[in-house]
Every structure is written in structure tokens, then in C-alpha cells.
PDB file of C-alpha atoms and ligand atoms in Angstrom:
ATOM      1  CA  MET A 104      23.146   0.212   8.675  1.00  0.00           C
ATOM      2  CA  LYS A 105      22.085   2.699   5.804  1.00  0.00           C
ATOM      3  CA  ILE A 106      18.548   1.711   3.820  1.00  0.00           C
ATOM      4  CA  PHE A 107      17.779   3.232   0.527  1.00  0.00           C
ATOM      5  CA  LEU A 108      14.520   4.721   0.778  1.00  0.00           C
ATOM      6  CA  ASN A 109      13.043   6.666  -2.311  1.00  0.00           C
ATOM      7  CA  GLY A 110      16.260   7.945  -3.583  1.00  0.00           C
ATOM      8  CA  GLU A 111      17.973   8.707  -0.235  1.00  0.00           C
ATOM      9  CA  PHE A 112      20.244   6.740   2.268  1.00  0.00           C
ATOM     10  CA  VAL A 113      18.731   6.754   5.735  1.00  0.00           C
ATOM     11  CA  ASP A 114      19.748   5.274   9.080  1.00  0.00           C
ATOM     12  CA  LYS A 115      17.777   2.089   9.910  1.00  0.00           C
ATOM     13  CA  GLU A 116      15.978   3.888  12.524  1.00  0.00           C
ATOM     14  CA  ASN A 117      14.753   6.389  10.231  1.00  0.00           C
ATOM     15  CA  ALA A 118      13.751   4.119   7.452  1.00  0.00           C
ATOM     16  CA  LYS A 119      10.010   4.672   7.706  1.00  0.00           C
ATOM     17  CA  ILE A 120       7.225   4.708   5.332  1.00  0.00           C
ATOM     18  CA  SER A 121       3.630   5.908   5.681  1.00  0.00           C
ATOM     19  CA  VAL A 122       0.862   3.905   7.731  1.00  0.00           C
ATOM     20  CA  PHE A 123      -1.470   4.843   4.465  1.00  0.00           C
ATOM     21  CA  ASP A 124       0.897   2.857   1.955  1.00  0.00           C
ATOM     22  CA  HIS A 125      -0.969   0.197   0.321  1.00  0.00           C
ATOM     23  CA  GLY A 126       2.092  -2.248   0.529  1.00  0.00           C
ATOM     24  CA  LEU A 127       1.287  -2.227   4.522  1.00  0.00           C
ATOM     25  CA  LEU A 128      -2.576  -1.976   4.231  1.00  0.00           C
ATOM     26  CA  TYR A 129      -3.111  -4.570   1.417  1.00  0.00           C
ATOM     27  CA  GLY A 130       0.299  -6.302   0.699  1.00  0.00           C
ATOM     28  CA  ASP A 131      -0.030  -4.007  -2.575  1.00  0.00           C
ATOM     29  CA  GLY A 132       3.563  -4.289  -3.900  1.00  0.00           C
ATOM     30  CA  VAL A 133       6.370  -6.623  -5.200  1.00  0.00           C
ATOM     31  CA  PHE A 134       9.886  -7.534  -4.034  1.00  0.00           C
ATOM     32  CA  GLU A 135      13.108  -9.545  -4.801  1.00  0.00           C
ATOM     33  CA  GLY A 136      15.505 -11.164  -2.623  1.00  0.00           C
ATOM     34  CA  ILE A 137      18.895 -11.085  -4.086  1.00  0.00           C
ATOM     35  CA  ARG A 138      22.485 -12.367  -2.974  1.00  0.00           C
ATOM     36  CA  LEU A 139      25.864 -10.597  -3.038  1.00  0.00           C
ATOM     37  CA  TYR A 140      28.666 -13.060  -3.123  1.00  0.00           C
ATOM     38  CA  ASP A 141      32.287 -11.510  -2.907  1.00  0.00           C
ATOM     39  CA  ARG A 142      31.196  -7.998  -3.729  1.00  0.00           C
ATOM     40  CA  CYS A 143      29.175  -9.478  -6.661  1.00  0.00           C
ATOM     41  CA  VAL A 144      25.504  -9.136  -6.925  1.00  0.00           C
ATOM     42  CA  PHE A 145      24.242 -12.584  -8.535  1.00  0.00           C
ATOM     43  CA  LYS A 146      21.720 -12.546 -11.369  1.00  0.00           C
ATOM     44  CA  LEU A 147      20.940  -8.932 -10.690  1.00  0.00           C
ATOM     45  CA  ASN A 148      19.467  -8.254 -14.096  1.00  0.00           C
ATOM     46  CA  ASP A 149      17.309 -11.482 -13.876  1.00  0.00           C
ATOM     47  CA  HIS A 150      16.109 -10.218 -10.513  1.00  0.00           C
ATOM     48  CA  LEU A 151      15.331  -6.784 -12.114  1.00  0.00           C
ATOM     49  CA  GLU A 152      13.549  -8.321 -14.977  1.00  0.00           C
ATOM     50  CA  ARG A 153      11.204 -10.480 -12.749  1.00  0.00           C
ATOM     51  CA  LEU A 154      10.506  -7.301 -10.508  1.00  0.00           C
ATOM     52  CA  ALA A 155       9.461  -5.390 -13.512  1.00  0.00           C
ATOM     53  CA  TYR A 156       7.346  -8.402 -14.876  1.00  0.00           C
ATOM     54  CA  SER A 157       5.689  -8.555 -11.261  1.00  0.00           C
ATOM     55  CA  ALA A 158       5.135  -4.844 -11.315  1.00  0.00           C
ATOM     56  CA  LYS A 159       3.612  -4.774 -14.788  1.00  0.00           C
ATOM     57  CA  ALA A 160       1.335  -7.610 -13.966  1.00  0.00           C
ATOM     58  CA  LEU A 161      -0.126  -5.628 -10.835  1.00  0.00           C
ATOM     59  CA  LEU A 162      -0.286  -2.462 -13.024  1.00  0.00           C
ATOM     60  CA  LEU A 163       2.146  -0.916 -10.643  1.00  0.00           C
ATOM     61  CA  GLU A 164       4.519   1.584 -12.252  1.00  0.00           C
ATOM     62  CA  LEU A 165       8.118   1.311 -11.080  1.00  0.00           C
ATOM     63  CA  PRO A 166       9.103   4.860 -10.255  1.00  0.00           C
ATOM     64  CA  MET A 167      12.765   4.114 -11.300  1.00  0.00           C
ATOM     65  CA  SER A 168      14.352   2.578 -14.420  1.00  0.00           C
ATOM     66  CA  SER A 169      16.084  -0.969 -14.192  1.00  0.00           C
ATOM     67  CA  GLU A 170      19.390   1.063 -14.476  1.00  0.00           C
ATOM     68  CA  ALA A 171      18.711   3.248 -11.654  1.00  0.00           C
ATOM     69  CA  LEU A 172      17.600   0.368  -9.819  1.00  0.00           C
ATOM     70  CA  SER A 173      20.718  -1.670 -10.412  1.00  0.00           C
ATOM     71  CA  ASP A 174      22.789   1.310  -9.287  1.00  0.00           C
ATOM     72  CA  ALA A 175      20.805   1.787  -6.249  1.00  0.00           C
ATOM     73  CA  VAL A 176      21.394  -1.909  -5.358  1.00  0.00           C
ATOM     74  CA  CYS A 177      24.903  -1.701  -5.672  1.00  0.00           C
ATOM     75  CA  GLU A 178      25.384   1.474  -3.988  1.00  0.00           C
ATOM     76  CA  THR A 179      23.292   0.186  -0.988  1.00  0.00           C
ATOM     77  CA  CYS A 180      25.885  -2.650  -0.811  1.00  0.00           C
ATOM     78  CA  ARG A 181      28.747  -0.558  -1.034  1.00  0.00           C
ATOM     79  CA  MET A 182      27.226   2.050   1.665  1.00  0.00           C
ATOM     80  CA  ASN A 183      26.989  -0.836   4.019  1.00  0.00           C
ATOM     81  CA  GLU A 184      30.543  -2.161   3.204  1.00  0.00           C
ATOM     82  CA  LEU A 185      29.221  -5.646   2.384  1.00  0.00           C
ATOM     83  CA  THR A 186      31.161  -8.311   0.973  1.00  0.00           C
ATOM     84  CA  ASN A 187      28.579 -10.953   1.140  1.00  0.00           C
ATOM     85  CA  GLY A 188      24.854 -10.386   2.000  1.00  0.00           C
ATOM     86  CA  TYR A 189      21.353 -10.623   1.212  1.00  0.00           C
ATOM     87  CA  ILE A 190      19.432  -7.562  -0.650  1.00  0.00           C
ATOM     88  CA  ARG A 191      15.763  -7.124  -0.192  1.00  0.00           C
ATOM     89  CA  LEU A 192      14.413  -4.816  -2.937  1.00  0.00           C
ATOM     90  CA  VAL A 193      10.776  -3.820  -2.256  1.00  0.00           C
ATOM     91  CA  VAL A 194       8.513  -1.701  -4.330  1.00  0.00           C
ATOM     92  CA  THR A 195       5.091  -0.652  -2.679  1.00  0.00           C
ATOM     93  CA  ARG A 196       2.069   0.830  -4.316  1.00  0.00           C
ATOM     94  CA  GLY A 197       2.788   4.013  -2.149  1.00  0.00           C
ATOM     95  CA  ALA A 198       0.577   5.770   0.219  1.00  0.00           C
ATOM     96  CA  GLY A 199      -3.054   6.459  -0.706  1.00  0.00           C
ATOM     97  CA  HIS A 200      -6.545   6.398   0.868  1.00  0.00           C
ATOM     98  CA  LEU A 201      -7.878   3.631   3.091  1.00  0.00           C
ATOM     99  CA  GLY A 202     -10.102   2.054   0.396  1.00  0.00           C
ATOM    100  CA  LEU A 203      -8.627  -0.656  -1.964  1.00  0.00           C
ATOM    101  CA  ASN A 204      -8.698   1.430  -4.877  1.00  0.00           C
ATOM    102  CA  PRO A 205      -5.111   2.227  -5.832  1.00  0.00           C
ATOM    103  CA  GLU A 206      -6.027   5.476  -7.565  1.00  0.00           C
ATOM    104  CA  GLY A 207      -4.495   8.327  -5.694  1.00  0.00           C
ATOM    105  CA  CYS A 208      -1.716   6.218  -4.343  1.00  0.00           C
ATOM    106  CA  GLY A 209       1.835   6.996  -4.897  1.00  0.00           C
ATOM    107  CA  PRO A 210       4.521   7.505  -5.863  1.00  0.00           C
ATOM    108  CA  ALA A 211       5.476   3.969  -5.440  1.00  0.00           C
ATOM    109  CA  SER A 212       8.017   3.687  -2.603  1.00  0.00           C
ATOM    110  CA  VAL A 213      11.482   1.909  -3.450  1.00  0.00           C
ATOM    111  CA  ILE A 214      13.103   0.129  -0.345  1.00  0.00           C
ATOM    112  CA  ILE A 215      16.513  -1.408  -0.506  1.00  0.00           C
ATOM    113  CA  ILE A 216      17.943  -3.311   2.400  1.00  0.00           C
ATOM    114  CA  ALA A 217      21.378  -5.046   2.327  1.00  0.00           C
ATOM    115  CA  ASP A 218      22.090  -7.048   5.354  1.00  0.00           C
ATOM    116  CA  LYS A 219      24.113  -9.968   6.350  1.00  0.00           C
ATOM    117  CA  ILE A 220      22.572 -13.170   5.262  1.00  0.00           C
ATOM    118  CA  GLN A 221      21.152 -15.541   7.824  1.00  0.00           C
ATOM    119  CA  LEU A 222      22.123 -18.848   6.412  1.00  0.00           C
ATOM    120  CA  TYR A 223      20.754 -22.251   7.001  1.00  0.00           C
ATOM    121  CA  PRO A 224      23.350 -24.233   9.198  1.00  0.00           C
ATOM    122  CA  GLU A 225      26.025 -25.738   6.931  1.00  0.00           C
ATOM    123  CA  GLU A 226      25.408 -29.043   8.583  1.00  0.00           C
ATOM    124  CA  LEU A 227      21.946 -29.107   6.803  1.00  0.00           C
ATOM    125  CA  TYR A 228      23.633 -29.142   3.390  1.00  0.00           C
ATOM    126  CA  GLU A 229      25.572 -32.301   4.725  1.00  0.00           C
ATOM    127  CA  THR A 230      22.519 -33.865   6.254  1.00  0.00           C
ATOM    128  CA  GLY A 231      19.641 -32.462   4.091  1.00  0.00           C
ATOM    129  CA  LEU A 232      16.350 -31.070   4.876  1.00  0.00           C
ATOM    130  CA  LYS A 233      13.104 -33.116   5.902  1.00  0.00           C
ATOM    131  CA  ILE A 234       9.873 -31.576   4.489  1.00  0.00           C
ATOM    132  CA  ILE A 235       6.340 -32.417   4.847  1.00  0.00           C
ATOM    133  CA  THR A 236       3.199 -31.688   2.902  1.00  0.00           C
ATOM    134  CA  VAL A 237       0.781 -29.131   4.400  1.00  0.00           C
ATOM    135  CA  ALA A 238      -2.915 -28.300   4.055  1.00  0.00           C
ATOM    136  CA  SER A 239      -2.452 -24.650   2.833  1.00  0.00           C
ATOM    137  CA  ARG A 240      -2.350 -24.682  -1.082  1.00  0.00           C
ATOM    138  CA  ARG A 241      -0.324 -22.633  -3.392  1.00  0.00           C
ATOM    139  CA  ILE A 242      -2.319 -19.736  -4.712  1.00  0.00           C
ATOM    140  CA  ASN A 243      -4.266 -20.777  -7.670  1.00  0.00           C
ATOM    141  CA  SER A 244      -3.005 -18.969 -10.865  1.00  0.00           C
ATOM    142  CA  ALA A 245      -6.648 -18.089 -11.871  1.00  0.00           C
ATOM    143  CA  ALA A 246      -6.690 -15.982  -8.715  1.00  0.00           C
ATOM    144  CA  LEU A 247      -3.353 -14.576  -8.851  1.00  0.00           C
ATOM    145  CA  PRO A 248      -0.411 -15.563 -11.208  1.00  0.00           C
ATOM    146  CA  PRO A 249       2.039 -17.251  -8.726  1.00  0.00           C
ATOM    147  CA  ALA A 250       4.722 -15.971 -10.865  1.00  0.00           C
ATOM    148  CA  VAL A 251       4.100 -12.507  -9.569  1.00  0.00           C
ATOM    149  CA  LYS A 252       6.582 -12.058  -6.445  1.00  0.00           C
ATOM    150  CA  SER A 253       3.975  -9.729  -4.702  1.00  0.00           C
ATOM    151  CA  LEU A 254       3.989  -8.555  -0.979  1.00  0.00           C
ATOM    152  CA  ASN A 255       1.061 -11.102  -0.341  1.00  0.00           C
ATOM    153  CA  TYR A 256       2.705 -14.121   1.215  1.00  0.00           C
ATOM    154  CA  LEU A 257      -0.105 -15.267   3.427  1.00  0.00           C
ATOM    155  CA  ASN A 258      -0.708 -18.732   2.256  1.00  0.00           C
ATOM    156  CA  ASN A 259       3.000 -19.411   2.263  1.00  0.00           C
ATOM    157  CA  ILE A 260       3.330 -18.225   5.636  1.00  0.00           C
ATOM    158  CA  LEU A 261       0.574 -20.272   6.827  1.00  0.00           C
ATOM    159  CA  ALA A 262       2.315 -23.347   5.096  1.00  0.00           C
ATOM    160  CA  LYS A 263       5.455 -22.412   7.008  1.00  0.00           C
ATOM    161  CA  ILE A 264       3.707 -22.208  10.295  1.00  0.00           C
ATOM    162  CA  GLU A 265       1.993 -25.632   9.586  1.00  0.00           C
ATOM    163  CA  ALA A 266       5.166 -27.480   8.960  1.00  0.00           C
ATOM    164  CA  LYS A 267       6.944 -25.872  11.977  1.00  0.00           C
ATOM    165  CA  ARG A 268       4.283 -26.659  14.342  1.00  0.00           C
ATOM    166  CA  VAL A 269       4.755 -30.335  13.475  1.00  0.00           C
ATOM    167  CA  GLY A 270       8.379 -30.279  13.720  1.00  0.00           C
ATOM    168  CA  PHE A 271       9.548 -29.434  10.288  1.00  0.00           C
ATOM    169  CA  GLN A 272      11.893 -26.797   8.823  1.00  0.00           C
ATOM    170  CA  GLU A 273      10.057 -26.577   5.609  1.00  0.00           C
ATOM    171  CA  ALA A 274       6.454 -27.298   3.921  1.00  0.00           C
ATOM    172  CA  LEU A 275       5.748 -28.768   0.549  1.00  0.00           C
ATOM    173  CA  MET A 276       2.850 -26.811  -0.945  1.00  0.00           C
ATOM    174  CA  LEU A 277       0.607 -28.460  -3.536  1.00  0.00           C
ATOM    175  CA  ASN A 278      -1.713 -26.552  -6.073  1.00  0.00           C
ATOM    176  CA  ASP A 279      -5.355 -27.011  -6.161  1.00  0.00           C
ATOM    177  CA  LYS A 280      -5.000 -30.148  -8.438  1.00  0.00           C
ATOM    178  CA  GLY A 281      -2.905 -31.734  -5.854  1.00  0.00           C
ATOM    179  CA  GLU A 282       0.280 -31.538  -7.831  1.00  0.00           C
ATOM    180  CA  ILE A 283       3.567 -30.233  -6.307  1.00  0.00           C
ATOM    181  CA  ALA A 284       3.916 -26.403  -6.715  1.00  0.00           C
ATOM    182  CA  GLU A 285       6.937 -25.542  -4.563  1.00  0.00           C
ATOM    183  CA  CYS A 286       8.149 -25.081  -0.947  1.00  0.00           C
ATOM    184  CA  THR A 287       7.187 -21.817   0.869  1.00  0.00           C
ATOM    185  CA  GLY A 288      10.165 -19.954  -0.324  1.00  0.00           C
ATOM    186  CA  ASP A 289      12.086 -22.545  -2.695  1.00  0.00           C
ATOM    187  CA  ASN A 290      11.603 -24.389  -5.843  1.00  0.00           C
ATOM    188  CA  VAL A 291      11.627 -28.254  -5.941  1.00  0.00           C
ATOM    189  CA  PHE A 292      13.662 -30.552  -8.079  1.00  0.00           C
ATOM    190  CA  VAL A 293      13.776 -34.363  -8.062  1.00  0.00           C
ATOM    191  CA  LEU A 294      16.169 -36.691  -9.814  1.00  0.00           C
ATOM    192  CA  GLN A 295      15.033 -39.942 -11.091  1.00  0.00           C
ATOM    193  CA  LYS A 296      17.158 -42.372 -12.936  1.00  0.00           C
ATOM    194  CA  GLY A 297      19.545 -39.691 -14.101  1.00  0.00           C
ATOM    195  CA  ARG A 298      16.915 -37.108 -15.211  1.00  0.00           C
ATOM    196  CA  LEU A 299      16.135 -34.019 -13.439  1.00  0.00           C
ATOM    197  CA  PHE A 300      12.494 -32.918 -13.093  1.00  0.00           C
ATOM    198  CA  THR A 301      10.704 -29.771 -11.635  1.00  0.00           C
ATOM    199  CA  PRO A 302       7.178 -28.583 -11.786  1.00  0.00           C
ATOM    200  CA  PRO A 303       6.271 -26.204 -14.665  1.00  0.00           C
ATOM    201  CA  LEU A 304       5.355 -22.531 -13.790  1.00  0.00           C
ATOM    202  CA  ASP A 305       1.513 -23.258 -14.317  1.00  0.00           C
ATOM    203  CA  ALA A 306       1.561 -25.746 -11.375  1.00  0.00           C
ATOM    204  CA  GLY A 307       2.240 -22.847  -9.281  1.00  0.00           C
ATOM    205  CA  SER A 308       5.880 -22.433  -9.109  1.00  0.00           C
ATOM    206  CA  LEU A 309       7.612 -19.067  -8.950  1.00  0.00           C
ATOM    207  CA  ARG A 310      10.231 -18.740 -11.930  1.00  0.00           C
ATOM    208  CA  GLY A 311      12.899 -18.884  -9.360  1.00  0.00           C
ATOM    209  CA  ILE A 312      16.206 -17.377 -10.448  1.00  0.00           C
ATOM    210  CA  THR A 313      18.030 -20.046  -8.731  1.00  0.00           C
ATOM    211  CA  ARG A 314      15.775 -22.738 -10.557  1.00  0.00           C
ATOM    212  CA  GLY A 315      16.878 -21.268 -13.712  1.00  0.00           C
ATOM    213  CA  VAL A 316      20.628 -21.407 -12.753  1.00  0.00           C
ATOM    214  CA  VAL A 317      20.043 -25.160 -11.815  1.00  0.00           C
ATOM    215  CA  MET A 318      18.703 -25.770 -15.188  1.00  0.00           C
ATOM    216  CA  ASP A 319      21.500 -23.950 -16.974  1.00  0.00           C
ATOM    217  CA  ILE A 320      23.696 -26.540 -14.658  1.00  0.00           C
ATOM    218  CA  ALA A 321      21.781 -29.615 -15.751  1.00  0.00           C
ATOM    219  CA  ASN A 322      22.371 -28.413 -19.379  1.00  0.00           C
ATOM    220  CA  GLU A 323      26.332 -27.987 -18.910  1.00  0.00           C
ATOM    221  CA  LEU A 324      26.437 -31.316 -16.925  1.00  0.00           C
ATOM    222  CA  GLY A 325      24.472 -33.057 -19.579  1.00  0.00           C
ATOM    223  CA  ILE A 326      21.782 -34.017 -17.362  1.00  0.00           C
ATOM    224  CA  PRO A 327      18.386 -34.122 -19.050  1.00  0.00           C
ATOM    225  CA  CYS A 328      16.159 -31.666 -17.315  1.00  0.00           C
ATOM    226  CA  SER A 329      12.272 -31.161 -17.930  1.00  0.00           C
ATOM    227  CA  GLU A 330       9.466 -29.413 -16.388  1.00  0.00           C
ATOM    228  CA  GLN A 331       6.787 -31.535 -15.562  1.00  0.00           C
ATOM    229  CA  ALA A 332       3.671 -31.943 -13.455  1.00  0.00           C
ATOM    230  CA  LEU A 333       4.769 -33.953 -10.274  1.00  0.00           C
ATOM    231  CA  THR A 334       2.788 -35.699  -7.558  1.00  0.00           C
ATOM    232  CA  ARG A 335       3.876 -36.517  -4.026  1.00  0.00           C
ATOM    233  CA  TYR A 336       4.346 -40.097  -5.252  1.00  0.00           C
ATOM    234  CA  ASP A 337       7.161 -38.751  -7.590  1.00  0.00           C
ATOM    235  CA  LEU A 338       8.948 -36.973  -4.442  1.00  0.00           C
ATOM    236  CA  TRP A 339       8.547 -40.246  -2.459  1.00  0.00           C
ATOM    237  CA  THR A 340      10.050 -42.469  -4.894  1.00  0.00           C
ATOM    238  CA  ALA A 341      12.746 -40.026  -6.178  1.00  0.00           C
ATOM    239  CA  ASP A 342      16.402 -40.968  -6.354  1.00  0.00           C
ATOM    240  CA  GLU A 343      17.173 -37.533  -5.088  1.00  0.00           C
ATOM    241  CA  CYS A 344      15.505 -34.381  -4.281  1.00  0.00           C
ATOM    242  CA  PHE A 345      16.660 -30.801  -3.661  1.00  0.00           C
ATOM    243  CA  LEU A 346      15.272 -27.316  -3.102  1.00  0.00           C
ATOM    244  CA  THR A 347      16.491 -24.109  -4.867  1.00  0.00           C
ATOM    245  CA  GLY A 348      16.206 -20.477  -3.713  1.00  0.00           C
ATOM    246  CA  THR A 349      18.169 -17.398  -3.342  1.00  0.00           C
ATOM    247  CA  ALA A 350      18.573 -17.653   0.348  1.00  0.00           C
ATOM    248  CA  ALA A 351      18.718 -21.427   0.530  1.00  0.00           C
ATOM    249  CA  GLU A 352      20.714 -21.985  -2.771  1.00  0.00           C
ATOM    250  CA  VAL A 353      20.801 -25.612  -3.551  1.00  0.00           C
ATOM    251  CA  ILE A 354      19.671 -27.645  -0.443  1.00  0.00           C
ATOM    252  CA  PRO A 355      19.259 -31.420  -0.496  1.00  0.00           C
ATOM    253  CA  CYS A 356      15.913 -32.730   0.881  1.00  0.00           C
ATOM    254  CA  VAL A 357      16.244 -36.327   2.193  1.00  0.00           C
ATOM    255  CA  GLU A 358      12.729 -36.928   3.609  1.00  0.00           C
ATOM    256  CA  VAL A 359       9.220 -36.134   2.112  1.00  0.00           C
ATOM    257  CA  ASP A 360       6.326 -36.992   4.085  1.00  0.00           C
ATOM    258  CA  HIS A 361       8.166 -39.547   6.358  1.00  0.00           C
ATOM    259  CA  ARG A 362       9.453 -41.440   3.370  1.00  0.00           C
ATOM    260  CA  MET A 363      13.163 -41.297   2.900  1.00  0.00           C
ATOM    261  CA  VAL A 364      14.372 -39.929  -0.363  1.00  0.00           C
ATOM    262  CA  GLY A 365      16.898 -42.514  -1.937  1.00  0.00           C
ATOM    263  CA  GLU A 366      19.117 -43.495   0.711  1.00  0.00           C
ATOM    264  CA  GLY A 367      18.115 -40.781   3.068  1.00  0.00           C
ATOM    265  CA  LYS A 368      21.358 -38.884   2.521  1.00  0.00           C
ATOM    266  CA  PRO A 369      22.092 -35.996  -0.089  1.00  0.00           C
ATOM    267  CA  GLY A 370      22.619 -37.734  -3.452  1.00  0.00           C
ATOM    268  CA  SER A 371      25.780 -37.650  -5.600  1.00  0.00           C
ATOM    269  CA  LEU A 372      24.093 -35.556  -8.262  1.00  0.00           C
ATOM    270  CA  THR A 373      22.790 -33.250  -5.770  1.00  0.00           C
ATOM    271  CA  LYS A 374      26.239 -32.456  -4.416  1.00  0.00           C
ATOM    272  CA  ARG A 375      27.396 -32.007  -7.933  1.00  0.00           C
ATOM    273  CA  PHE A 376      24.797 -29.165  -8.439  1.00  0.00           C
ATOM    274  CA  ILE A 377      25.748 -27.819  -5.115  1.00  0.00           C
ATOM    275  CA  ASP A 378      29.359 -27.537  -5.964  1.00  0.00           C
ATOM    276  CA  VAL A 379      28.750 -26.042  -9.433  1.00  0.00           C
ATOM    277  CA  PHE A 380      26.371 -23.593  -8.053  1.00  0.00           C
ATOM    278  CA  ARG A 381      28.819 -22.445  -5.476  1.00  0.00           C
ATOM    279  CA  SER A 382      31.597 -22.120  -8.177  1.00  0.00           C
ATOM    280  CA  LYS A 383      29.419 -19.932 -10.154  1.00  0.00           C
ATOM    281  CA  VAL A 384      28.040 -17.500  -7.693  1.00  0.00           C
ATOM    282  CA  SER A 385      30.935 -14.981  -7.205  1.00  0.00           C
ATOM    283  CA  VAL A 386      32.177 -14.984 -10.660  1.00  0.00           C
ATOM    284  CA  GLU A 387      28.962 -14.342 -12.682  1.00  0.00           C
ATOM    285  CA  GLY A 388      27.522 -11.506 -10.650  1.00  0.00           C
ATOM    286  CA  VAL A 389      27.608  -7.700 -11.275  1.00  0.00           C
ATOM    287  CA  LYS A 390      30.681  -6.302  -9.515  1.00  0.00           C
ATOM    288  CA  ILE A 391      29.581  -3.516  -7.142  1.00  0.00           C
TER     289      ILE A 391
HETATM  290  N1  LIG B 463       9.266 -19.760  -4.478  1.00  0.00           N
HETATM  291  C1  LIG B 463       8.920 -18.965  -3.578  1.00  0.00           C
HETATM  292  C2  LIG B 463       7.363 -18.642  -3.202  1.00  0.00           C
HETATM  293  C3  LIG B 463       9.839 -17.792  -3.456  1.00  0.00           C
HETATM  294  O1  LIG B 463       9.473 -16.911  -2.516  1.00  0.00           O
HETATM  295  C4  LIG B 463      11.339 -17.950  -3.856  1.00  0.00           C
HETATM  296  C5  LIG B 463      12.138 -17.082  -3.134  1.00  0.00           C
HETATM  297  N2  LIG B 463      12.308 -15.722  -3.914  1.00  0.00           N
HETATM  298  C6  LIG B 463      11.575 -18.913  -4.761  1.00  0.00           C
HETATM  299  C7  LIG B 463      10.495 -19.832  -4.915  1.00  0.00           C
HETATM  300  C8  LIG B 463      12.907 -19.164  -5.267  1.00  0.00           C
HETATM  301  O2  LIG B 463      13.082 -18.246  -5.976  1.00  0.00           O
HETATM  302  P1  LIG B 463      14.532 -17.542  -6.298  1.00  0.00           P
HETATM  303  O3  LIG B 463      15.491 -18.722  -6.738  1.00  0.00           O
HETATM  304  O4  LIG B 463      14.503 -16.720  -7.478  1.00  0.00           O
HETATM  305  O5  LIG B 463      15.091 -16.988  -4.939  1.00  0.00           O
END
């Protein structure tokens, strides 16, 4: 496997960065998870835009233009002869001193890993996920905008561990008002009486690229979709529920906090979203 590291392609074994990199010392950096479908990089420009916004929010200067990053992502996929895969694009603050002060750090490091995707078992798309609310809350937007896709994922990691320890694959995370924010790496949607709802960004949701695609699909299908503050009650009493994310795609959720969602099976509208989503992925991407 060849890794893109600061403008060069290096073997996996030699893909190393400094122990003084503030990405390692402080989680000071940003990243994107991107999918390659049938030699097409899905929504590449949207991912690069989100990366640029995340970096801008952290006053982190990207060392490469969006065009150069786009080329590097495609080249990394070609180098590794991938047809389908998962791409991790990481930009760290770079090596600096041991203190927090980012002055003197840099240049920023750019890492691109293109690997095969470890998918959720197909069976889960047929049977649906069961999720549980955990105590770890989504980061408060007054502390750090949750829209920034930074290298700091500790509260989401804690949430994942909490869910796993009690036998669930995925955790539902609330914000500090007790509203639904999202799952640890996925956005949440509910269908109620033919309408689609998802929490607004200020509830602590990441502006998921898949979330955006699903909103577009709702529009195409003529299903009214709105961003609305949601409570656990809204999920417990929903007709259907699903999660969205680059890795998970659109995955049905059939149980929330031990309450069956709808009939306890993936709903018919959820299945339509999955089908339409899958029909889009390889035709709408950037050809590598
Ligand atoms: N929320 C969080 C916290 C995430 O890490 C992700 C995955 N990047 C998502 C939501 C889903 O976003 P996307 O559809 O862009 O992958």
C-alpha cells in the first residue's frame, strides 16, 4: 500500500510523522472520510469544501489547494489500484514545540490513505441496527463547533465504548439540552407520517455529506424533509429511522433505547432511500 504523505507516495511501513506533530500531541488537525465507488470518488468537492471550512475554523492553513488535494486523492486511489474503497484525508497542524501554542508548528502535514472499506455486514441493512442513548454528550457548540471535523473525537469514542459495553453497535448522542445530536459517526433521520426529519446543525450534528445527499433524494422523491430539534421521544415513536454516513451509507435503525421503531423492521421508505442512494454513488462521483 502506498500512502500520500506531504507530496510523496511512501510505503505503508515508511508513512511516519513526527512525534512533535500537534495532530498527535493535541488532536490538532482536521480530516475527511471519503468513498470510492467503481473508480469514482463520491462527492469529492463537498468533502474538500468541508475540509477547507474545518481548517479555516481552526485557523489551520491548508498547505495544498483544493485542486491539488483533489488530484492527490485520485492519484492515491490509482496508485493503490482501487476500484472501491475508503479514503482518509488528514491534515495535521504539523510538528512544533511541546506547548499548546501552534506558533512555530508546521508546515501542516497532509496524509491520504486509500484502503479497502470494512463494510457493516450486508445483513444489518436487511435487519437494521439497534441503538442506545449513552451518557457522553456531543460537544457543545459554544466549546467547539461540532461542524468542524477535527481530529478530536474523544467524546464520540467514549460514546461508542459505552454502547459497545452494553451490547449495542451504535450510540445515540444528545446535546447538552438533551436533544438528539447524532450517532458517533453518523447522522440521524426519522420518518413520521410520510415526512422526513433530521436534527439541525446547531443541535450538534455534523453537516454530513450523506445527510445532504439524503435530503436531495427526499426532494427528488417528493418527501417533505425538514431540520428540526428532535427528542428521544421522537425517535421512540417514529414510523421509521435510519442513520447516514460515508462509511455506513444509509442504514436502517429498528430499535432505539429498547423501543421498537415502527414494526421493528427496516421501513419501506428507508428501503427506497437505500436503493436511490446506491444508484447514485457510482454515477455521480469524480472519475479517478
Ligand atoms: N457525524 C459524525 C460525528 C461523523 O464523524 C460523520 C462521518 N464523517 C458523520 C456524522 C456522517 O458524515 P458524512 O456523511 O459526511 O460521512
